[in-house]
Structure formats: structure tokens, C-alpha cells
Coordinates of C-alpha atoms in Angstrom, one line a residue:
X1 CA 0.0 0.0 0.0
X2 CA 1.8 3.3 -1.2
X3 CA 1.3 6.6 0.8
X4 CA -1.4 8.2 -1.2
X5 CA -3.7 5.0 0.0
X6 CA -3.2 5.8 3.3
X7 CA -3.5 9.2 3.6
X8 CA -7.2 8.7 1.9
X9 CA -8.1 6.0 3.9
X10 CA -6.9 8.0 7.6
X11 CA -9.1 11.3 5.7
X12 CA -12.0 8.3 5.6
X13 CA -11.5 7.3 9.3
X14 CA -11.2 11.3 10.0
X15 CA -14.6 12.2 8.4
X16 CA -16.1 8.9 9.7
X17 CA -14.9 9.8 13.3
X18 CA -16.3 13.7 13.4
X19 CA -19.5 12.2 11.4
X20 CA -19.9 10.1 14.6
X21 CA -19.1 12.5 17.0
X22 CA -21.8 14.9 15.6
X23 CA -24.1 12.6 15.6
X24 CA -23.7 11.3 19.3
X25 CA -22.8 14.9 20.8
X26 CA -26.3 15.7 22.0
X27 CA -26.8 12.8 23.8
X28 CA -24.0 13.3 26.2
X29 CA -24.9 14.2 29.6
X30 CA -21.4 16.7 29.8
X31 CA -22.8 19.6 31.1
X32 CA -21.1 22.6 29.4
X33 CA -19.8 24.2 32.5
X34 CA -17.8 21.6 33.6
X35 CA -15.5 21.5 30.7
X36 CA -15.2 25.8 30.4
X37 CA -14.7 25.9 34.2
X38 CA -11.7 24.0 34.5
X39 CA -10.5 25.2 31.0
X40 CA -10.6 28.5 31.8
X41 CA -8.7 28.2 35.3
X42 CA -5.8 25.8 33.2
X43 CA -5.7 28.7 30.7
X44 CA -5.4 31.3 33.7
X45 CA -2.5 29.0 34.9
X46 CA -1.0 28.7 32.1
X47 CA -0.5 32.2 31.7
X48 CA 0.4 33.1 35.2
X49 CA 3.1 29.7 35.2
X50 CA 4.6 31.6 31.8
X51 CA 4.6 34.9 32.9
X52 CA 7.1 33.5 36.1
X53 CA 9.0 31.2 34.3
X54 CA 8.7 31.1 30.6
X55 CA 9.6 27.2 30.2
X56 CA 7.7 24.5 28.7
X57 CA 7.7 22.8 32.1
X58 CA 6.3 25.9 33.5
X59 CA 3.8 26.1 31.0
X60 CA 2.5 22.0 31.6
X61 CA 2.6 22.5 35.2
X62 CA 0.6 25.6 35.1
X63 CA -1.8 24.2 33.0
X64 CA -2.0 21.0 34.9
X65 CA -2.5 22.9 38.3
X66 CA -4.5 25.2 36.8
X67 CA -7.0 22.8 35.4
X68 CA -7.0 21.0 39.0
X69 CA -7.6 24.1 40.5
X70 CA -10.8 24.4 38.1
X71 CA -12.2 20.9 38.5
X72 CA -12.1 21.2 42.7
X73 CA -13.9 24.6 41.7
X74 CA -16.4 23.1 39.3
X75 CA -16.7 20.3 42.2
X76 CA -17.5 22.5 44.9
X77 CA -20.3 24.4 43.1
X78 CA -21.9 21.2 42.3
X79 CA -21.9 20.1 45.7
X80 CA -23.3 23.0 46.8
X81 CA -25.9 22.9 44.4
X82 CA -27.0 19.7 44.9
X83 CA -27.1 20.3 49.4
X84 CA -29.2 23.1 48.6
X85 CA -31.7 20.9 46.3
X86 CA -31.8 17.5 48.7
X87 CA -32.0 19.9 51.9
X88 CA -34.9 19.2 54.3
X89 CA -37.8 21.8 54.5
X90 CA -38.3 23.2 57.8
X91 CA -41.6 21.7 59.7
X92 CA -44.6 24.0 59.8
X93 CA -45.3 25.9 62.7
X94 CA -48.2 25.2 64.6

């Protein structure tokens, strides 16, 4: 198989894999704040890790730490929200 073969046959697999995505992507149960959440705090990271120490390993560990940071952020929101819907209602007063 010669290069041209392959390289039509991975744009195949491409277009069948984003044709699949498409397809399946509104019946994931992702909520969109918990991917931008913890995006945006690895961004914010990221930029704060390369404005100390403009290094590639600076720049992963930022990110990394920064998208941590996000996630226990995104976390505690939704535990908060979900205390506040499951919490008991006061008894009525007689």
C-alpha cells in the first residue's frame, strides 16, 4: 500500500470519526460548565506559570494545576448545588 492509500483512507476514518461525533454529541450528559470551568482556570494557569518562568515545564505544570484548581472549583459548586436541592424543608409551625 503506497502513501497516497493511506492518507485517503486515515481522511476516511477522519470524516467517519467527526461524522460520529456529531451525531452522538447531543446525547452526552457533559454539562457545558464543567469542561469551560476548569478550562478557563488551566488557561489562567498557564498564563500566570509563563509569565514566572517562561519554560515548557512551566507552561505543563501551570496548565495542569491550573485545570486541578478548576475541577475542585467546578466540584464544589456542584456540591453546593446539589445540598441546597436534597436539603430538608423546615416543619410547619403550629
Amino acid at each position: 500500500m503506497n502513501l497516497k492509500d493511506r492518507r485517503t483512507r486515515s481522511g476516511w476514518q477522519r470524516a467517519v470519526a467527526l461524522g460520529l461525533l456529531l451525531i452522538l454529541a447531543p446525547a452526552c450528559m457533559v454539562n457545558p460548565a464543567q469542561i469551560y470551568i476548569p478550562l478557563a482556570y488551566a488557561f489562567i494557569g498557564l498564563c500566570i506559570a509563563l509569565l514566572v518562568s517562561p519554560t515548557p515545564t512551566a507552561a505543563v505544570v501551570g496548565l495542569v494545576v491550573g485545570g486541578l484548581i478548576g475541577a475542585a472549583v467546578y466540584n464544589n459548586s456542584l456540591k453546593r448545588e446539589l445540598w441546597e436541592r436534597h436539603r430538608p424543608e423546615p416543619a410547619p409551625e403550629k
